[in-house]
Short mmCIF file of C-alpha atoms in Angstrom, two decimals:
data_model
loop_
_atom_site.label_atom_id
_atom_site.label_comp_id
_atom_site.label_asym_id
_atom_site.label_seq_id
_atom_site.Cartn_x
_atom_site.Cartn_y
_atom_site.Cartn_z
CA MET A 1 -9.85 -7.44 -30.53
CA ILE A 2 -6.40 -6.34 -29.19
CA CYS A 3 -3.18 -7.13 -31.04
CA PHE A 4 0.46 -6.36 -30.21
CA ASP A 5 2.79 -7.03 -33.15
CA ASN A 6 6.48 -6.97 -32.07
CA VAL A 7 5.96 -3.92 -29.86
CA SER A 8 8.85 -2.27 -28.03
CA TYR A 9 8.77 1.01 -26.12
CA LYS A 10 11.32 3.21 -24.38
CA TYR A 11 10.42 6.27 -22.30
CA VAL A 12 12.57 9.37 -22.84
CA LYS A 13 15.92 9.04 -21.03
CA ASP A 14 14.98 5.63 -19.65
CA ARG A 15 15.72 1.99 -20.29
CA GLU A 16 13.50 -0.01 -22.63
CA SER A 17 10.17 -0.66 -20.90
CA LEU A 18 8.65 -3.10 -23.40
CA LYS A 19 10.66 -5.53 -25.51
CA GLY A 20 9.24 -7.30 -28.56
CA ILE A 21 5.72 -7.89 -27.25
CA ASP A 22 3.55 -10.19 -29.38
CA LEU A 23 0.07 -10.65 -27.95
CA SER A 24 -3.46 -11.30 -29.18
CA VAL A 25 -6.49 -10.82 -26.94
CA ASN A 26 -9.87 -12.09 -28.12
CA GLU A 27 -13.20 -10.39 -27.57
CA GLY A 28 -14.65 -11.16 -24.14
CA GLU A 29 -11.38 -12.32 -22.58
CA VAL A 30 -10.40 -11.21 -19.08
CA ILE A 31 -6.60 -10.99 -18.99
CA LEU A 32 -4.58 -10.61 -15.79
CA VAL A 33 -1.24 -8.85 -16.35
CA CYS A 34 1.01 -9.46 -13.35
CA GLY A 35 4.64 -9.27 -12.31
CA PRO A 36 6.99 -7.32 -10.04
CA SER A 37 6.83 -3.53 -9.65
CA GLY A 38 8.37 -1.81 -12.67
CA CYS A 39 8.07 -4.88 -14.93
CA GLY A 40 6.09 -3.00 -17.60
CA LYS A 41 2.46 -3.76 -16.69
CA SER A 42 1.28 -0.16 -16.78
CA THR A 43 3.30 0.56 -19.93
CA LEU A 44 1.62 -2.39 -21.67
CA VAL A 45 -1.91 -1.16 -20.93
CA ARG A 46 -0.99 2.42 -21.86
CA CYS A 47 -0.28 1.12 -25.36
CA VAL A 48 -3.90 -0.07 -25.54
CA ASN A 49 -5.63 3.09 -24.33
CA GLY A 50 -3.42 5.32 -26.48
CA LEU A 51 -1.56 7.18 -23.73
CA ILE A 52 1.42 5.65 -25.50
CA PRO A 53 2.32 7.22 -27.90
CA HIS A 54 -0.14 10.19 -27.70
CA PHE A 55 0.61 11.37 -24.15
CA TYR A 56 3.87 9.84 -22.91
CA GLU A 57 6.97 10.78 -24.88
CA GLY A 58 9.18 7.94 -26.01
CA GLU A 59 10.20 5.61 -28.81
CA LEU A 60 7.56 3.13 -29.98
CA SER A 61 8.15 0.41 -32.54
CA GLY A 62 5.78 -2.29 -33.77
CA ARG A 63 2.01 -1.98 -34.00
CA VAL A 64 -0.84 -2.01 -31.46
CA SER A 65 -4.41 -2.28 -32.70
CA VAL A 66 -7.83 -2.32 -31.00
CA ASN A 67 -10.81 -3.52 -33.04
CA GLY A 68 -8.57 -3.25 -36.11
CA ILE A 69 -7.77 0.39 -35.34
CA ASP A 70 -4.06 1.31 -35.28
CA VAL A 71 -3.63 3.02 -31.90
CA SER A 72 -0.70 5.17 -32.99
CA GLN A 73 -2.69 6.52 -35.97
CA THR A 74 -5.90 7.25 -34.01
CA THR A 75 -6.66 10.18 -31.72
CA LEU A 76 -7.29 9.66 -28.02
CA ARG A 77 -10.78 11.06 -28.53
CA LYS A 78 -11.66 8.32 -31.03
CA LEU A 79 -10.03 5.61 -28.93
CA SER A 80 -12.05 6.69 -25.89
CA ARG A 81 -15.19 5.42 -27.65
CA HIS A 82 -13.72 1.92 -27.52
CA VAL A 83 -11.40 1.83 -24.49
CA GLY A 84 -12.00 2.96 -20.89
CA THR A 85 -9.37 3.00 -18.14
CA VAL A 86 -9.36 3.07 -14.34
CA PHE A 87 -5.93 4.39 -13.43
CA GLN A 88 -3.76 3.33 -10.50
CA ASN A 89 -4.33 6.82 -9.08
CA PRO A 90 -8.03 7.51 -9.89
CA ARG A 91 -7.67 11.13 -8.82
CA SER A 92 -5.78 11.79 -12.06
CA GLN A 93 -8.79 10.90 -14.24
CA PHE A 94 -11.55 13.02 -12.69
CA PHE A 95 -12.94 15.98 -14.64
CA ASN A 96 -15.73 17.11 -12.30
CA VAL A 97 -16.02 18.19 -8.69
CA ASP A 98 -19.03 16.02 -7.80
CA THR A 99 -19.58 12.28 -8.19
CA THR A 100 -22.83 12.29 -10.18
CA SER A 101 -21.41 14.65 -12.81
CA GLU A 102 -18.32 12.46 -13.05
CA LEU A 103 -20.46 9.42 -13.89
CA ALA A 104 -22.23 11.42 -16.61
CA PHE A 105 -19.10 12.97 -18.09
CA GLY A 106 -18.04 10.22 -20.51
CA CYS A 107 -21.53 9.66 -21.91
CA GLU A 108 -22.00 13.42 -22.35
CA ASN A 109 -18.80 13.49 -24.40
CA PHE A 110 -20.28 10.78 -26.61
CA GLY A 111 -23.28 13.07 -27.23
CA MET A 112 -25.75 10.57 -25.76
CA ASP A 113 -29.36 11.50 -25.06
CA PRO A 114 -29.77 12.93 -21.51
CA ASP A 115 -32.50 10.40 -20.66
CA GLU A 116 -30.23 7.55 -21.73
CA ILE A 117 -27.38 8.95 -19.65
CA GLU A 118 -29.64 9.17 -16.60
CA ARG A 119 -30.86 5.61 -17.18
CA ARG A 120 -27.31 4.31 -17.41
CA ILE A 121 -26.26 6.13 -14.23
CA ASP A 122 -29.26 4.81 -12.29
CA GLN A 123 -28.59 1.28 -13.52
CA THR A 124 -24.92 1.42 -12.48
CA VAL A 125 -25.64 3.02 -9.09
CA ASN A 126 -28.34 0.49 -8.24
CA ARG A 127 -26.41 -2.55 -9.49
CA HIS A 128 -23.31 -1.66 -7.46
CA ALA A 129 -24.92 -0.05 -4.36
CA LEU A 130 -23.30 3.34 -4.95
CA GLY A 131 -26.20 5.44 -3.66
CA PRO A 132 -24.32 6.80 -0.60
CA LEU A 133 -21.56 8.13 -2.89
CA MET A 134 -23.82 10.10 -5.22
CA ASP A 135 -23.98 13.91 -5.17
CA ARG A 136 -20.78 14.01 -3.11
CA SER A 137 -17.73 16.23 -3.53
CA ILE A 138 -14.89 14.29 -5.19
CA PHE A 139 -12.46 16.11 -2.88
CA LYS A 140 -14.10 14.73 0.25
CA LEU A 141 -13.99 11.06 -0.76
CA SER A 142 -11.51 8.57 0.64
CA GLY A 143 -9.02 6.91 -1.71
CA GLY A 144 -11.14 3.78 -1.87
CA GLU A 145 -14.32 5.75 -2.55
CA LYS A 146 -12.58 7.57 -5.41
CA GLN A 147 -11.59 4.19 -6.83
CA LYS A 148 -15.24 3.09 -6.76
CA ILE A 149 -16.36 6.23 -8.59
CA ALA A 150 -13.63 5.77 -11.20
CA CYS A 151 -14.83 2.19 -11.85
CA ALA A 152 -18.46 3.31 -11.97
CA SER A 153 -17.68 6.08 -14.48
CA ILE A 154 -16.32 3.41 -16.83
CA ALA A 155 -19.26 1.07 -16.15
CA VAL A 156 -21.72 3.74 -17.28
CA GLU A 157 -20.12 4.10 -20.73
CA PRO A 158 -20.84 1.78 -23.72
CA LEU A 159 -17.24 0.55 -24.15
CA ASP A 160 -15.72 -2.55 -25.76
CA VAL A 161 -12.44 -2.67 -23.83
CA ILE A 162 -11.87 -1.93 -20.14
CA ILE A 163 -8.43 -1.49 -18.58
CA LEU A 164 -7.92 -1.62 -14.81
CA ASP A 165 -4.52 -0.60 -13.40
CA GLU A 166 -4.12 -1.81 -9.79
CA PRO A 167 -7.89 -1.46 -9.16
CA SER A 168 -7.84 -3.00 -5.66
CA ALA A 169 -4.95 -0.89 -4.35
CA ASN A 170 -7.04 1.34 -2.04
CA LEU A 171 -10.18 -0.76 -1.63
CA ASP A 172 -11.45 -2.33 1.57
CA HIS A 173 -12.83 -5.88 1.64
CA ARG A 174 -16.35 -4.76 0.76
CA GLY A 175 -15.00 -2.57 -2.05
CA ILE A 176 -13.15 -5.53 -3.56
CA CYS A 177 -16.34 -7.59 -3.40
CA GLU A 178 -18.15 -4.81 -5.29
CA LEU A 179 -15.30 -4.68 -7.82
CA GLN A 180 -15.69 -8.42 -8.34
CA LYS A 181 -19.40 -7.94 -9.09
CA MET A 182 -18.52 -5.20 -11.58
CA ILE A 183 -15.97 -7.41 -13.37
CA ALA A 184 -18.49 -10.27 -13.44
CA ALA A 185 -21.11 -7.97 -14.98
CA TRP A 186 -18.66 -6.74 -17.62
CA LYS A 187 -17.72 -10.33 -18.41
CA GLU A 188 -21.38 -11.24 -18.90
CA GLU A 189 -21.62 -8.32 -21.35
CA HIS A 190 -18.65 -9.84 -23.28
CA LYS A 191 -16.42 -6.84 -22.69
CA THR A 192 -12.69 -7.37 -23.11
CA ILE A 193 -10.84 -6.63 -19.87
CA LEU A 194 -7.12 -6.13 -19.13
CA ILE A 195 -6.21 -5.97 -15.43
CA ALA A 196 -2.72 -5.01 -14.22
CA GLU A 197 -2.63 -6.15 -10.60
CA HIS A 198 -0.43 -7.37 -7.72
CA ARG A 199 -3.19 -8.76 -5.49
CA ILE A 200 -4.51 -11.45 -7.76
CA SER A 201 -6.47 -14.08 -5.83
CA TYR A 202 -9.75 -12.12 -5.96
CA LEU A 203 -9.56 -12.24 -9.77
CA PHE A 204 -9.24 -16.02 -10.13
CA PRO A 205 -12.99 -16.64 -10.69
CA TYR A 206 -13.07 -14.28 -13.70
CA ILE A 207 -9.81 -14.41 -15.65
CA THR A 208 -9.35 -16.43 -18.83
CA ARG A 209 -5.55 -16.04 -18.92
CA ALA A 210 -2.69 -14.56 -16.90
CA LEU A 211 0.44 -12.96 -18.37
CA LEU A 212 3.55 -12.79 -16.19
CA MET A 213 5.86 -9.89 -17.08
CA ASP A 214 9.43 -9.19 -16.08
CA SER A 215 11.83 -6.53 -17.38
CA GLY A 216 9.46 -5.46 -20.13
CA GLU A 217 8.78 -8.92 -21.52
CA ILE A 218 5.98 -11.47 -21.23
CA VAL A 219 7.99 -14.29 -19.70
CA LYS A 220 5.18 -16.79 -19.12
CA GLU A 221 1.53 -17.27 -19.91
CA PHE A 222 -0.86 -19.21 -17.66
CA SER A 223 -4.32 -20.52 -18.33
CA ALA A 224 -6.89 -19.70 -15.63
CA GLU A 225 -6.63 -23.26 -14.32
CA GLU A 226 -2.82 -23.20 -14.23
CA ILE A 227 -2.49 -20.03 -12.17
CA LYS A 228 -5.27 -21.10 -9.78
CA ALA A 229 -3.36 -24.35 -9.15
CA LEU A 230 -0.16 -22.59 -8.06
CA SER A 231 0.68 -22.79 -4.37
CA ALA A 232 1.46 -19.75 -2.25
CA ASP A 233 5.17 -20.59 -2.44
CA ASP A 234 4.92 -20.87 -6.24
CA LEU A 235 3.27 -17.45 -6.48
CA HIS A 236 5.78 -15.86 -4.11
CA GLY A 237 8.59 -17.35 -6.18
CA LEU A 238 7.17 -15.46 -9.17
CA GLY A 239 7.02 -12.24 -7.14
CA LEU A 240 3.23 -12.35 -6.86
CA ARG A 241 0.89 -11.82 -3.95
CA ALA A 242 -0.72 -15.05 -2.72
CA GLU A 243 -2.94 -14.03 0.18
CA ALA A 244 -6.58 -15.04 -0.20
CA MET A 245 -9.09 -12.21 0.09
CA GLN A 246 -9.76 -11.47 3.76
CA ASP A 247 -11.26 -8.59 5.72
CA PRO A 248 -8.48 -7.12 7.94
CA VAL A 249 -11.10 -5.87 10.40
CA GLY A 250 -11.48 -9.47 11.59
CA LEU A 251 -7.76 -10.13 12.00
CA SER A 252 -6.13 -10.79 15.34
CA ILE A 253 -2.38 -10.52 15.91
CA ASP A 254 -0.32 -12.91 18.01
CA THR A 255 2.95 -11.09 18.57
CA LYS A 256 5.82 -12.90 20.24
CA GLU A 257 7.78 -9.73 21.01
CA GLU A 258 7.23 -8.46 24.52
CA THR A 259 6.64 -4.74 24.94
CA ASP A 260 6.06 -2.42 27.86
CA LYS A 261 2.30 -2.06 27.64
CA SER A 262 2.40 0.89 30.05
CA ASP A 263 4.33 2.94 27.50
CA LYS A 264 1.68 4.70 25.45
CA PHE A 265 0.65 7.98 23.88
CA ILE A 266 -2.60 9.58 25.02
CA LEU A 267 -4.69 11.26 22.34
CA SER A 268 -7.42 13.57 23.70
CA ASN A 269 -10.31 15.63 22.36
CA MET A 270 -9.90 14.88 18.67
CA LYS A 271 -12.96 16.02 16.77
CA PHE A 272 -13.02 16.88 13.10
CA SER A 273 -15.55 17.58 10.36
CA TYR A 274 -15.25 18.97 6.86
CA ARG A 275 -17.04 22.29 6.44
CA GLY A 276 -20.78 21.86 6.37
CA GLU A 277 -20.67 18.13 7.06
CA LYS A 278 -21.18 15.91 10.10
CA PRO A 279 -18.12 14.96 12.19
CA VAL A 280 -15.81 12.37 10.65
CA PHE A 281 -14.94 11.27 14.18
CA ASP A 282 -15.22 12.50 17.77
CA ILE A 283 -12.54 10.88 19.94
CA LEU A 284 -12.64 11.84 23.62
CA GLN A 285 -9.56 9.79 24.45
CA MET A 286 -7.51 7.10 22.71
CA GLU A 287 -4.44 5.24 23.92
CA ILE A 288 -1.84 4.49 21.24
CA PRO A 289 0.84 1.98 22.24
CA ALA A 290 4.34 3.41 21.86
CA GLY A 291 7.16 1.49 20.22
CA GLU A 292 4.72 -0.64 18.21
CA ILE A 293 3.66 -1.09 14.60
CA VAL A 294 -0.02 -0.22 14.83
CA ALA A 295 -2.41 -1.04 11.99
CA ILE A 296 -5.45 1.20 11.54
CA VAL A 297 -8.15 -0.81 9.74
CA GLY A 298 -11.74 -0.16 8.72
CA ALA A 299 -14.02 0.45 5.77
CA ASN A 300 -13.38 3.00 3.04
CA GLY A 301 -14.73 6.33 4.22
CA ALA A 302 -14.45 5.50 7.94
CA GLY A 303 -12.04 8.43 8.46
CA LYS A 304 -8.73 6.55 8.67
CA SER A 305 -6.73 8.85 6.38
CA THR A 306 -8.32 11.93 7.92
CA PHE A 307 -7.33 10.58 11.34
CA LEU A 308 -3.68 10.43 10.26
CA ARG A 309 -3.82 13.98 8.86
CA CYS A 310 -5.26 15.23 12.15
CA LEU A 311 -2.79 13.23 14.22
CA CYS A 312 0.24 14.77 12.51
CA GLY A 313 -1.23 18.29 12.64
CA LEU A 314 -1.97 18.82 8.94
CA GLU A 315 -5.64 19.61 9.57
CA ARG A 316 -5.25 22.93 11.39
CA ARG A 317 -8.92 23.09 12.42
CA CYS A 318 -8.48 19.91 14.45
CA LYS A 319 -7.23 20.97 17.88
CA ALA A 320 -6.53 17.57 19.40
CA GLU A 321 -3.79 17.05 21.96
CA LEU A 322 -1.27 14.21 22.00
CA LYS A 323 0.54 13.51 25.26
CA VAL A 324 4.02 12.03 24.68
CA ASN A 325 6.17 11.20 27.72
CA GLY A 326 4.10 13.63 29.78
CA GLU A 327 4.47 16.48 27.29
CA VAL A 328 1.41 17.76 25.43
CA TRP A 329 1.92 18.17 21.69
CA ASN A 330 -0.39 20.67 19.99
CA ASN A 331 -0.79 20.90 16.20
CA LYS A 332 2.48 22.75 15.66
CA LYS A 333 4.45 20.39 17.88
CA ARG A 334 3.00 17.38 16.10
CA ARG A 335 3.90 18.78 12.66
CA GLN A 336 7.48 19.19 13.88
CA ASN A 337 7.82 15.70 15.34
CA ILE A 338 5.64 13.36 13.26
CA TYR A 339 6.33 12.32 9.67
CA MET A 340 3.56 11.13 7.37
CA VAL A 341 3.78 9.13 4.15
CA MET A 342 0.60 10.05 2.27
CA GLN A 343 -1.69 7.76 0.30
CA ASP A 344 -1.00 9.77 -2.86
CA VAL A 345 2.77 10.12 -2.66
CA ASN A 346 2.82 12.43 -5.70
CA HIS A 347 1.93 15.19 -3.21
CA GLN A 348 5.24 14.81 -1.37
CA LEU A 349 7.84 14.15 -4.06
CA PHE A 350 9.54 17.48 -4.71
CA THR A 351 13.08 17.10 -6.08
CA ASP A 352 14.66 16.19 -9.40
CA SER A 353 16.17 12.88 -8.30
CA VAL A 354 15.43 9.99 -5.96
CA LEU A 355 18.70 10.57 -4.11
CA GLU A 356 17.90 14.25 -3.52
CA GLU A 357 14.43 13.25 -2.29
CA VAL A 358 15.97 11.22 0.52
CA MET A 359 18.77 13.72 1.23
CA ILE A 360 16.38 16.60 1.97
CA SER A 361 14.83 14.54 4.78
CA LEU A 362 18.17 13.99 6.54
CA ASP A 363 19.18 16.36 9.34
CA LYS A 364 22.64 16.62 7.78
CA GLU A 365 23.44 15.99 4.13
CA ASP A 366 25.02 12.55 3.93
CA LYS A 367 25.08 10.86 0.52
CA ASP A 368 26.34 7.54 1.90
CA GLU A 369 23.51 7.33 4.44
CA ALA A 370 20.94 8.24 1.78
CA LEU A 371 22.28 5.55 -0.55
CA GLU A 372 22.17 2.98 2.26
CA ILE A 373 18.49 3.78 2.86
CA LEU A 374 17.79 3.46 -0.87
CA ARG A 375 19.67 0.16 -0.93
CA SER A 376 17.45 -1.21 1.84
CA LEU A 377 14.41 -0.60 -0.38
CA ASP A 378 15.93 -1.85 -3.64
CA LEU A 379 16.08 1.72 -5.01
CA GLU A 380 19.81 2.39 -5.32
CA GLY A 381 19.66 1.82 -9.09
CA PHE A 382 17.10 4.64 -9.39
CA ALA A 383 19.11 7.21 -7.39
CA ASP A 384 19.53 9.56 -10.37
CA LYS A 385 16.00 9.11 -11.74
CA HIS A 386 13.28 11.74 -11.37
CA PRO A 387 10.83 10.44 -8.71
CA LEU A 388 7.77 11.20 -10.84
CA ALA A 389 9.18 9.11 -13.71
CA LEU A 390 8.99 5.94 -11.59
CA SER A 391 6.21 3.37 -11.39
CA GLY A 392 3.57 3.72 -8.69
CA GLY A 393 5.20 1.09 -6.49
CA GLN A 394 8.64 2.64 -6.88
CA LYS A 395 7.30 6.08 -5.92
CA GLN A 396 5.74 4.50 -2.84
CA ARG A 397 9.11 3.12 -1.76
CA VAL A 398 10.82 6.50 -2.34
CA ALA A 399 8.32 8.12 0.04
CA VAL A 400 9.01 5.39 2.61
CA ALA A 401 12.76 6.02 2.20
CA SER A 402 12.22 9.73 2.93
CA ALA A 403 10.29 8.84 6.08
CA VAL A 404 13.17 6.66 7.27
CA ALA A 405 15.66 9.46 6.57
CA SER A 406 13.60 11.96 8.59
CA GLY A 407 14.61 10.35 11.88
CA ARG A 408 11.20 11.19 13.40
CA LYS A 409 10.19 9.04 16.36
CA ILE A 410 6.58 8.73 15.16
CA ILE A 411 5.94 7.89 11.51
CA LEU A 412 2.51 7.58 9.92
CA PHE A 413 1.91 5.58 6.75
CA ASP A 414 -1.24 5.72 4.61
CA GLU A 415 -1.41 2.53 2.50
CA PRO A 416 2.40 2.20 2.14
CA THR A 417 2.20 -1.06 0.16
CA SER A 418 -0.71 -0.25 -2.15
CA GLY A 419 1.34 -0.58 -5.34
CA LEU A 420 3.92 -3.13 -4.24
CA ASP A 421 4.57 -6.69 -5.32
CA HIS A 422 5.25 -9.46 -2.78
CA PHE A 423 9.02 -9.00 -2.69
CA HIS A 424 8.89 -5.26 -2.11
CA MET A 425 6.03 -5.59 0.38
CA LEU A 426 8.31 -7.88 2.42
CA GLN A 427 11.13 -5.33 2.08
CA VAL A 428 8.89 -2.61 3.51
CA SER A 429 7.74 -5.02 6.22
CA GLU A 430 11.33 -5.74 7.27
CA LEU A 431 12.17 -2.04 7.24
CA LEU A 432 9.17 -1.28 9.47
CA LYS A 433 10.32 -3.91 11.96
CA LYS A 434 13.84 -2.46 11.89
CA LEU A 435 12.45 1.01 12.58
CA ARG A 436 10.47 -0.37 15.49
CA ARG A 437 13.60 -1.97 16.97
CA SER A 438 15.28 1.45 16.77
CA GLY A 439 12.59 2.90 19.03
CA ARG A 440 10.16 4.37 16.47
CA THR A 441 6.38 4.17 16.74
CA LEU A 442 4.71 3.38 13.43
CA ILE A 443 1.01 3.89 12.72
CA ILE A 444 -0.21 2.42 9.44
CA VAL A 445 -3.55 2.79 7.69
CA THR A 446 -3.82 -0.30 5.51
CA HIS A 447 -6.10 -2.84 3.87
CA ASP A 448 -3.09 -5.09 3.16
CA VAL A 449 -3.64 -8.31 5.10
CA GLU A 450 -0.19 -9.62 4.19
CA LEU A 451 1.51 -6.52 5.59
CA ILE A 452 -0.51 -6.72 8.80
CA LYS A 453 0.40 -10.39 9.28
CA THR A 454 4.10 -9.91 8.57
CA ALA A 455 4.79 -6.62 10.36
CA CYS A 456 2.10 -5.20 12.61
CA THR A 457 1.99 -5.76 16.36
CA ARG A 458 -1.31 -4.06 17.23
CA ILE A 459 -4.61 -3.27 15.47
CA ILE A 460 -6.96 -0.31 16.00
CA ARG A 461 -10.32 -0.67 14.25
CA PHE A 462 -12.28 2.26 12.83
CA GLY A 463 -15.95 2.30 11.98
#
């Protein structure tokens, strides 16, 4: 079904990303590809869907074939009839402005009969309870809702091979359960599935094998039974996430650090709705503990990301007031004093190098300070790299580094560990705790149970 024959790949002006890969995947297998951020997982799957070599520039040697078809000698259009992909950032794969049209798009490109397309859409929507997301604007969906639509658009199509790149990154607990059902259905249909993922425990019931990658190589292969038998310490030692699937809404935090509970920010009269739609939320008053690491949890679509955008003043139509030390901060004041790391960090990476990205956030240009911040996030070796040339997890850490450099007393994070392995999640966790000790208040929208358990001191539940 899928064959790698001594495949190596090097992106332009970058180190070798794949080194001598030999791999055979049989029809109907479900393969987990795991390993630390930047190990080559995404590069490996790009060789299967044809983005390498037809989209990304670089040097490819060896041969990759799908169903006997040489990927390098076949157009992306022809490959798309065999291989479907859900990208780490689903926003990058949408072609329509509404959800129903997006589900129909692939089948329409195949020239399928309209009645058959409608039947396939109805079947997918009903099987995966997607009714509330139909006939919606793509632009008004949450990150997790976009991920669901991206998965559904692949489920509608008659494909042989399905590739999922960090599919759980922005999903809530219910969304992951729905993703599990989708993977189970694909497996029953004998589709071949490759899943590049950090959070792996939810996949254990479905995988046939697991491939551990490091520095562009497959360093170990596990049977399904072998990887399920590994302890949490074993998985952490391999750089993998070990936390069992759990709904963060039900978490409670037992913090041993004493804080002045009277020190708080008062948020008043926050009401917001997108044009022509019902209010996302209507908050008369909310108390936010100062000097804490506050987790905002809740279902996809509950308004968590919108809440952060309103809180930092990005949504100009939201006229909420935030009282800080007796002073009322309006929208303009909040934009000047609150820093936000967005869910899609591609929106806030502007410069030509990682070092410059951090330097522009400093009050005064200081290369040594910028390098020290990069060092704390294991990014010093990427200082001269273009931010957009990095992996998803590396970009995430660059955005966190810029937030640290800003010196703002209130920092908002929207899913800051969505693309991170266990080691780098712990790095971010330690950095958050260090920022808290320096007097910062950190508010984090997250579905990451491990991050909440290791770093957060308070939880606010939405929905």
